[in-house]
Amino acid sequence: MSWLAPSASILPLLGSFVAVGLQRASGSSGLIEQKRQYMARIPPLLALACLPLMPFAAARSGRAQILSPGRLASPHSQLGGVRNCTSCHGLSKAGASNEKCLACHEPLRNRVSSERGYHATLSDRSCASCHEEHLGLDASLIQLDTATFDHGETGFALAAGHTRAGCSDCHQPDFITAADVRGYKGEHGALARTYLGLGTICTDCHTKDDPHRDQFEGRRCDECHSESDWQEAERFDHDAVRYRLTGRHRRVACRDCHTTVRRRDGGVDIRFTSIDYASCESCHTDDHRGALGADCSGCHSTADWHRVPRRTVENRYDHSGTAFPLAGKHAQADCEDCHSGPRRDEQLRLSFERETRGFAYPHPLAEDCLSCHVDEHRAAFDAAPGGAVCDNCHDERDWIPTRYDIARHNRDASFELSGAHTAVPCIDCHSSPGPDGDAAQFRFASTECESCHEDENPHGAQFTGELCRSCHDVRTFSTPDFDHNRARYKLDGAHRDVPCASCHLDIENPDGKLTRRYKPLDFECRDCHGGES
């Protein structure tokens, strides 16, 4: 057994190695690198020569070890002790043996042998170069710089949204799909400490995030989605499905048609299949309430729902299905008279419902006649019986003549019509008082004759203060029944048969108007007959 005794040339190395062990006991930070240097310098067989020194080293420090500079990490703790060294180390080569590592780590061996995954790219490196051991029970066996690690070397390159995910966001036990990894790591309680075994299909990780559930069973997610924006199906071609999008439908957000459905477990699904699109009413409310039938395409198109070709409307549109059925003159009006946009002129004042102003046929605000028509009476009938309601006098058959007849005039107005006044057109009395043809006048300061007949007065100022009806009546403006005997000059004899104009001559006033002279007149015979005998 003398060959086990250390020679003089070996003792310095042993002393140095022991010193390293003692340094570890005191927590020196240079231990790892020194351990590597010394282990490389000591031949494998020399380790056997060190066995007698173990009690000595233990006496100096209960925590120090001569052959192993530190305890194994907890996953390998069952391999601690001198008798188990060869479980990982070979006798002919320093350091842990790759072959022994892979012999134990079967899932990893399968991937390396089939040239799959990250470890298959590291054939020229030892396992220990990344998985440092003998650093203590709590040490991690994976020293990975996540900031510089190239995930593309694993066979699954990270792109777009995946680049923003943390390692632990994906590398979770629930996402491990490989059966061999789940079996091996599960047996050793290490599912939470491995990066192996993740699936590469989207639903392997995103099952809980999948809003489609089983609607697209057998289809790959990347047929429609990409990693750049999971929420947008930028690769999806709606023209390839049964319902092609045209016109304005192309600009509709997906969620406007594909609504959410809440599941019993609290999750939310989005409906993409089994959506009814047999008719427009499957999605759109019928504003016509069925009055125009179920075929919306007869008037509308997807190019713009509210832009309806005029020829289509004029040929078939039934306005009786709306809130404003057309009758009388309204039925003869052109569509654009009411549906062409805001209008302000002498006859119409059109305004429209705000939400329909961009429509081809905007909806006029039509609560009553005055919503569209200018009040030519200028509020003259606000105080009339029934109020300022146009259909008190007018109807849609024809705006003129009105239903305001003579009987109603005599009943409601302050001026009774009789005699010749009953044959006078309304406009002759209710004409515009202004020179520019403004609204007709219906209120008068006076109803005396001269208020209307001033220009026809042949008397001038001869009868100021006297009423016209003293001589005239409304049957006729002439005075065939005038009793001349009431005047200062009574007619008798042949004078009774003389025409009025023979004595009452017209004279021209300075303003060019003619006035028939009634007074003053001279009553002597010579005043009319001159020198006749």
Coordinates of C-alpha atoms in Angstrom, one line a residue, residues 39-454:
M39 CA -8.0 19.9 -10.9
A40 CA -6.4 20.2 -14.4
R41 CA -2.9 19.8 -12.9
I42 CA -3.7 16.7 -10.7
P43 CA -3.7 13.3 -12.6
P44 CA -6.9 11.3 -12.0
L45 CA -5.1 8.5 -10.2
L46 CA -3.5 11.0 -7.8
A47 CA -6.9 11.5 -6.3
L48 CA -6.6 8.1 -4.7
A49 CA -3.4 9.1 -3.1
C50 CA -5.3 11.9 -1.3
L51 CA -7.6 9.7 0.6
P52 CA -5.4 9.4 3.7
L53 CA -5.4 13.1 3.9
M54 CA -9.1 13.5 4.2
P55 CA -9.1 13.2 8.0
F56 CA -6.5 15.9 8.2
A57 CA -8.5 18.2 6.0
A58 CA -11.7 17.4 8.0
A59 CA -9.8 18.3 11.2
R60 CA -8.9 21.7 9.9
S61 CA -12.4 22.5 8.6
G62 CA -15.6 20.4 8.9
R63 CA -16.9 22.0 5.7
A64 CA -13.8 21.6 3.6
Q65 CA -13.2 18.7 1.2
I66 CA -10.0 17.9 -0.6
L67 CA -11.2 15.9 -3.6
S68 CA -14.5 17.8 -4.2
P69 CA -14.2 21.6 -3.7
G70 CA -17.8 22.0 -2.9
R71 CA -21.1 20.3 -2.3
L72 CA -23.3 19.3 -5.3
A73 CA -26.4 21.3 -6.1
S74 CA -29.6 19.9 -4.8
P75 CA -30.7 18.2 -8.0
H76 CA -27.4 16.1 -7.9
S77 CA -27.2 15.9 -4.1
Q78 CA -27.9 12.2 -4.1
L79 CA -24.6 11.8 -6.0
G80 CA -22.5 13.4 -3.2
G81 CA -19.6 11.5 -1.6
V82 CA -16.3 10.0 -2.9
R83 CA -17.9 6.7 -3.9
N84 CA -20.1 8.5 -6.4
C85 CA -17.5 10.6 -8.2
T86 CA -17.3 8.2 -11.1
S87 CA -21.0 8.7 -11.7
C88 CA -20.1 11.9 -13.4
H89 CA -16.3 11.9 -13.8
G90 CA -14.2 9.6 -15.8
L91 CA -10.8 8.3 -14.6
S92 CA -9.0 9.2 -17.7
K93 CA -10.1 12.8 -18.2
A94 CA -10.5 15.7 -15.9
G95 CA -14.0 17.3 -15.4
A96 CA -17.4 15.9 -15.8
S97 CA -18.0 13.5 -18.8
N98 CA -20.6 14.6 -21.4
E99 CA -21.4 11.0 -22.1
K100 CA -22.2 10.4 -18.4
C101 CA -24.4 13.5 -18.3
L102 CA -26.4 12.4 -21.3
A103 CA -26.6 8.9 -20.1
C104 CA -28.6 10.2 -17.1
H105 CA -30.4 13.1 -18.9
E106 CA -32.2 10.9 -21.4
P107 CA -34.6 13.6 -22.9
L108 CA -31.6 15.8 -23.7
R109 CA -29.7 12.8 -25.1
N110 CA -32.6 12.1 -27.5
R111 CA -32.6 15.7 -28.8
V112 CA -28.8 15.9 -29.2
S113 CA -28.7 12.5 -31.1
S114 CA -31.5 13.7 -33.4
E115 CA -29.8 17.1 -33.9
R116 CA -32.8 19.0 -32.4
G117 CA -32.7 22.0 -30.2
Y118 CA -30.1 24.2 -28.7
H119 CA -27.8 21.5 -27.2
A120 CA -27.4 19.9 -30.6
T121 CA -25.5 23.0 -31.7
L122 CA -22.9 22.7 -28.8
S123 CA -21.2 19.4 -29.7
D124 CA -17.7 21.0 -29.2
R125 CA -18.5 22.1 -25.6
S126 CA -18.6 20.3 -22.3
C127 CA -21.7 20.2 -20.2
A128 CA -19.8 21.7 -17.3
S129 CA -19.0 24.9 -19.3
C130 CA -22.6 26.0 -18.8
H131 CA -23.8 23.8 -15.9
E132 CA -21.2 24.5 -13.2
E133 CA -21.2 22.1 -10.2
H134 CA -19.7 21.9 -6.7
L135 CA -20.9 25.4 -6.0
G136 CA -23.2 24.5 -3.1
L137 CA -26.5 23.0 -2.4
D138 CA -28.5 26.0 -3.4
A139 CA -26.5 26.8 -6.5
S140 CA -28.3 26.9 -9.9
L141 CA -27.1 24.4 -12.5
I142 CA -28.1 26.8 -15.3
Q143 CA -25.9 29.8 -15.7
L144 CA -27.7 31.5 -18.6
D145 CA -27.3 35.1 -19.7
T146 CA -30.8 35.8 -20.9
A147 CA -29.8 39.3 -22.2
T148 CA -27.4 37.9 -24.9
F149 CA -28.9 34.4 -25.4
D150 CA -29.8 33.8 -29.1
H151 CA -33.1 32.0 -28.9
G152 CA -32.9 31.2 -32.6
E153 CA -30.4 28.5 -31.9
T154 CA -33.1 26.5 -30.1
G155 CA -35.0 26.1 -33.4
F156 CA -37.7 28.6 -32.3
A157 CA -36.6 32.2 -33.1
L158 CA -38.4 34.9 -31.2
A159 CA -40.1 37.6 -33.2
A160 CA -42.4 40.6 -32.7
G161 CA -44.5 40.1 -29.6
H162 CA -42.5 37.1 -28.4
T163 CA -39.4 39.3 -28.0
R164 CA -41.2 41.2 -25.2
A165 CA -42.0 38.1 -23.2
G166 CA -39.9 37.0 -20.3
C167 CA -38.4 33.5 -20.2
S168 CA -40.7 32.4 -17.4
D169 CA -43.8 33.6 -19.3
C170 CA -43.3 30.7 -21.7
H171 CA -41.1 28.2 -19.8
Q172 CA -43.8 27.0 -17.4
P173 CA -44.6 23.4 -16.4
D174 CA -48.1 23.8 -17.9
F175 CA -46.7 24.5 -21.4
I176 CA -44.4 21.4 -21.5
T177 CA -45.9 19.1 -24.2
A178 CA -43.1 16.6 -24.7
A179 CA -44.0 13.3 -23.1
D180 CA -40.4 12.3 -22.4
V181 CA -39.6 15.6 -20.7
R182 CA -42.8 15.6 -18.6
G183 CA -42.0 12.0 -17.5
Y184 CA -38.3 12.5 -16.7
K185 CA -38.6 15.9 -15.1
G186 CA -41.8 15.1 -13.4
E187 CA -40.2 12.0 -11.8
H188 CA -37.4 14.2 -10.4
G189 CA -39.6 17.1 -9.4
A190 CA -37.9 19.3 -11.9
L191 CA -40.6 20.4 -14.3
A192 CA -40.3 24.0 -13.0
R193 CA -36.5 24.0 -13.6
T194 CA -36.3 23.0 -17.2
Y195 CA -36.3 24.8 -20.5
L196 CA -37.0 21.6 -22.5
G197 CA -40.2 20.2 -23.9
L198 CA -42.2 23.3 -25.0
G199 CA -44.4 22.9 -28.0
T200 CA -44.1 25.1 -31.0
I201 CA -47.8 25.2 -31.9
C202 CA -49.5 28.4 -30.8
T203 CA -52.2 26.6 -28.9
D204 CA -49.5 24.7 -26.9
C205 CA -49.1 27.9 -24.9
H206 CA -52.1 30.1 -25.8
T207 CA -55.0 27.6 -25.2
K208 CA -56.4 29.8 -22.5
D209 CA -56.0 32.9 -24.7
D210 CA -57.7 31.3 -27.7
P211 CA -61.0 33.1 -28.3
H212 CA -61.9 30.6 -31.1
R213 CA -62.2 27.5 -29.0
D214 CA -63.2 24.7 -31.3
Q215 CA -64.5 26.9 -34.2
F216 CA -61.4 26.4 -36.3
E217 CA -60.3 22.9 -35.3
G218 CA -57.6 21.6 -37.5
R219 CA -56.5 25.0 -38.7
R220 CA -53.2 26.6 -37.8
C221 CA -53.2 29.9 -36.0
D222 CA -50.6 31.4 -38.3
E223 CA -52.9 31.0 -41.3
C224 CA -54.6 34.2 -40.1
H225 CA -52.4 35.6 -37.3
S226 CA -48.7 36.6 -37.1
E227 CA -46.6 37.4 -34.1
S228 CA -46.5 41.1 -34.9
D229 CA -50.1 41.7 -33.6
W230 CA -52.0 38.8 -32.2
Q231 CA -55.2 40.8 -32.1
E232 CA -55.3 41.5 -35.8
A233 CA -55.8 38.7 -38.2
E234 CA -53.7 40.3 -40.9
R235 CA -53.2 37.2 -42.9
F236 CA -56.9 36.3 -43.0
D237 CA -58.5 36.7 -46.4
H238 CA -62.3 37.2 -45.9
D239 CA -62.8 36.7 -49.7
A240 CA -61.8 33.1 -49.2
V241 CA -64.8 32.4 -46.9
R242 CA -68.5 32.0 -47.8
Y243 CA -69.3 35.7 -47.0
R244 CA -67.1 38.0 -49.1
L245 CA -66.7 41.6 -47.9
T246 CA -67.5 44.4 -50.4
G247 CA -67.9 48.1 -50.2
R248 CA -68.2 49.6 -46.8
H249 CA -68.1 46.2 -45.2
R250 CA -64.4 46.1 -45.9
R251 CA -63.9 49.0 -43.4
V252 CA -66.0 47.5 -40.6
A253 CA -64.0 46.4 -37.6
C254 CA -64.0 42.6 -37.1
R255 CA -65.5 42.9 -33.6
D256 CA -68.6 44.8 -35.0
C257 CA -69.8 41.6 -36.6
H258 CA -67.9 39.0 -34.6
T259 CA -69.3 39.6 -31.1
T260 CA -68.2 38.1 -27.9
V261 CA -70.0 35.3 -26.0
R262 CA -69.3 34.8 -22.3
R263 CA -68.8 31.2 -21.3
R264 CA -70.1 29.5 -18.1
D265 CA -66.5 29.4 -16.7
G266 CA -66.2 33.2 -17.1
G267 CA -64.1 33.1 -20.2
V268 CA -65.0 34.9 -23.4
D269 CA -65.3 33.5 -26.9
I270 CA -65.6 35.4 -30.1
R271 CA -68.1 34.1 -32.7
F272 CA -66.6 33.4 -36.1
T273 CA -68.7 30.5 -37.3
S274 CA -72.4 29.8 -37.5
I275 CA -73.2 33.5 -38.0
D276 CA -76.4 34.2 -39.9
Y277 CA -75.9 36.4 -43.0
A278 CA -78.8 35.2 -45.1
S279 CA -80.2 38.7 -45.3
C280 CA -79.3 42.3 -44.4
E281 CA -81.6 42.1 -41.4
S282 CA -79.4 39.5 -39.9
C283 CA -77.1 42.4 -38.8
H284 CA -79.0 45.6 -39.7
T285 CA -82.2 47.0 -38.3
D286 CA -84.9 47.6 -40.9
D287 CA -85.6 51.3 -40.6
H288 CA -88.6 50.8 -42.9
R289 CA -90.2 48.4 -40.5
G290 CA -90.9 45.9 -43.3
A291 CA -92.9 48.3 -45.4
L292 CA -90.5 47.9 -48.4
G293 CA -90.0 44.2 -48.3
A294 CA -87.0 42.1 -47.2
D295 CA -84.8 42.7 -50.3
C296 CA -82.6 45.7 -49.2
S297 CA -80.4 45.4 -52.3
G298 CA -83.3 46.7 -54.4
C299 CA -82.4 50.2 -53.2
H300 CA -79.1 49.8 -51.2
S301 CA -75.7 48.6 -51.9
T302 CA -72.6 48.0 -49.7
A303 CA -70.8 50.8 -51.5
D304 CA -72.5 53.2 -49.2
W305 CA -75.6 52.2 -47.3
H306 CA -77.0 55.7 -47.3
R307 CA -76.2 56.6 -50.9
V308 CA -79.2 55.3 -52.8
P309 CA -79.4 55.8 -56.6
R310 CA -82.2 58.2 -57.4
R311 CA -83.6 56.2 -60.3
T312 CA -84.0 53.3 -57.9
V313 CA -86.0 55.3 -55.5
E314 CA -88.1 57.2 -58.0
N315 CA -89.1 53.9 -59.8
R316 CA -90.1 51.8 -56.8
Y317 CA -89.9 53.6 -53.5
D318 CA -93.1 53.6 -51.6
H319 CA -93.2 56.6 -49.3
S320 CA -96.3 55.4 -47.6
G321 CA -94.0 53.1 -45.5
T322 CA -92.4 56.1 -43.9
A323 CA -93.6 58.4 -41.1
F324 CA -94.6 60.9 -43.8
P325 CA -96.9 59.5 -46.5
L326 CA -97.1 61.6 -49.6
A327 CA -100.4 63.0 -50.7
G328 CA -101.7 65.7 -53.1
K329 CA -99.0 68.1 -54.3
H330 CA -96.4 66.4 -52.1
A331 CA -96.8 63.2 -54.2
Q332 CA -95.9 65.3 -57.3
A333 CA -92.8 66.8 -55.8
D334 CA -89.4 65.6 -56.9
C335 CA -87.4 63.7 -54.3
E336 CA -84.6 66.3 -54.3
D337 CA -87.2 69.0 -53.4
C338 CA -87.2 67.6 -49.9
H339 CA -84.1 65.4 -49.7
S340 CA -81.3 67.4 -51.3
G341 CA -79.8 69.1 -48.2
P342 CA -80.4 72.3 -46.3
R343 CA -82.5 74.8 -48.2
R344 CA -83.3 78.4 -47.5
D345 CA -85.4 80.4 -50.0
E346 CA -88.7 82.3 -50.2
Q347 CA -90.8 79.2 -50.0
L348 CA -88.9 76.5 -48.0
R349 CA -86.8 76.4 -44.9
L350 CA -85.5 72.8 -44.8
S351 CA -83.4 71.3 -42.0
F352 CA -82.5 67.7 -41.3
E353 CA -82.0 65.1 -38.6
R354 CA -78.4 65.4 -37.6
E355 CA -77.6 61.7 -37.9
T356 CA -78.9 61.6 -41.5
R357 CA -77.2 64.7 -42.9
G358 CA -74.7 62.7 -44.9
F359 CA -77.3 60.4 -46.4
A360 CA -78.3 60.4 -50.1
Y361 CA -81.8 61.1 -48.8
P362 CA -81.5 63.0 -45.5
H363 CA -84.6 63.0 -43.3
P364 CA -86.2 66.4 -43.0
L365 CA -87.4 67.6 -39.7
A366 CA -91.2 67.6 -40.4
E367 CA -93.2 68.0 -37.3
D368 CA -95.7 70.3 -39.0
C369 CA -96.0 72.4 -42.2
L370 CA -93.9 75.2 -40.8
S371 CA -91.0 72.8 -40.4
C372 CA -90.4 73.1 -44.1
H373 CA -92.6 75.9 -45.4
V374 CA -92.1 79.6 -44.9
D375 CA -95.0 81.2 -43.0
E376 CA -96.2 83.8 -45.6
H377 CA -98.6 85.1 -43.0
R378 CA -95.8 86.2 -40.7
A379 CA -97.5 84.8 -37.6
A380 CA -100.7 86.7 -38.3
F381 CA -102.8 83.7 -37.3
D382 CA -101.0 82.8 -34.1
A383 CA -104.0 84.0 -32.2
A384 CA -106.6 82.6 -34.6
P385 CA -109.0 79.8 -33.4
G386 CA -107.0 76.6 -33.5
G387 CA -103.7 78.4 -33.6
A388 CA -101.2 78.9 -36.5
V389 CA -102.0 75.5 -38.0
C390 CA -101.7 75.6 -41.8
D391 CA -104.2 72.9 -42.5
N392 CA -106.8 75.1 -40.8
C393 CA -107.0 76.7 -44.3
H394 CA -104.8 74.7 -46.6
D395 CA -104.4 71.1 -47.6
E396 CA -102.0 69.0 -49.6
R397 CA -104.2 68.7 -52.7
D398 CA -103.4 72.3 -53.6
W399 CA -102.0 75.1 -51.5
I400 CA -104.3 77.6 -53.2
P401 CA -107.3 78.0 -53.1
T402 CA -107.7 77.6 -49.4
R403 CA -110.5 76.1 -47.4
Y404 CA -111.0 79.5 -45.8
D405 CA -114.3 80.4 -47.4
I406 CA -116.7 83.4 -47.2
A407 CA -118.8 81.7 -44.5
R408 CA -115.7 81.3 -42.3
H409 CA -114.5 84.8 -43.1
N410 CA -117.8 86.2 -41.9
R411 CA -117.7 84.0 -38.8
D412 CA -114.0 84.4 -37.7
A413 CA -112.8 87.7 -39.3
S414 CA -113.7 91.2 -38.1
F415 CA -114.8 92.2 -41.6
E416 CA -117.9 90.7 -43.0
L417 CA -117.9 90.0 -46.8
S418 CA -121.1 90.9 -48.7
G419 CA -122.1 92.3 -52.0
A420 CA -119.3 92.8 -54.5
H421 CA -116.8 91.9 -51.9
T422 CA -117.8 88.3 -52.1
A423 CA -116.6 88.2 -55.7
V424 CA -113.2 89.8 -55.0
P425 CA -110.2 87.5 -55.0
C426 CA -108.5 87.2 -51.6
I427 CA -105.2 88.5 -52.9
D428 CA -106.9 91.8 -54.0
C429 CA -107.3 92.7 -50.4
H430 CA -104.6 90.6 -48.8
S431 CA -101.8 91.6 -51.0
S432 CA -98.3 92.5 -49.9
P433 CA -98.1 96.0 -48.4
G434 CA -94.5 96.4 -49.4
P435 CA -93.0 97.2 -52.8
D436 CA -90.9 94.0 -52.9
G437 CA -93.7 91.5 -52.8
D438 CA -93.4 90.6 -49.1
A439 CA -95.8 88.4 -47.3
A440 CA -99.5 89.0 -47.7
Q441 CA -101.2 91.3 -45.2
F442 CA -104.0 89.9 -43.0
R443 CA -104.1 92.4 -40.2
F444 CA -105.4 95.9 -41.0
A445 CA -105.4 99.0 -38.9
S446 CA -108.8 100.0 -40.3
T447 CA -111.6 98.3 -42.2
E448 CA -113.1 101.6 -43.5
C449 CA -113.5 101.9 -47.3
E450 CA -110.7 104.4 -47.8
S451 CA -108.2 102.1 -46.2
C452 CA -108.4 99.9 -49.3
H453 CA -110.0 102.2 -51.9
E454 CA -107.9 105.3 -51.4

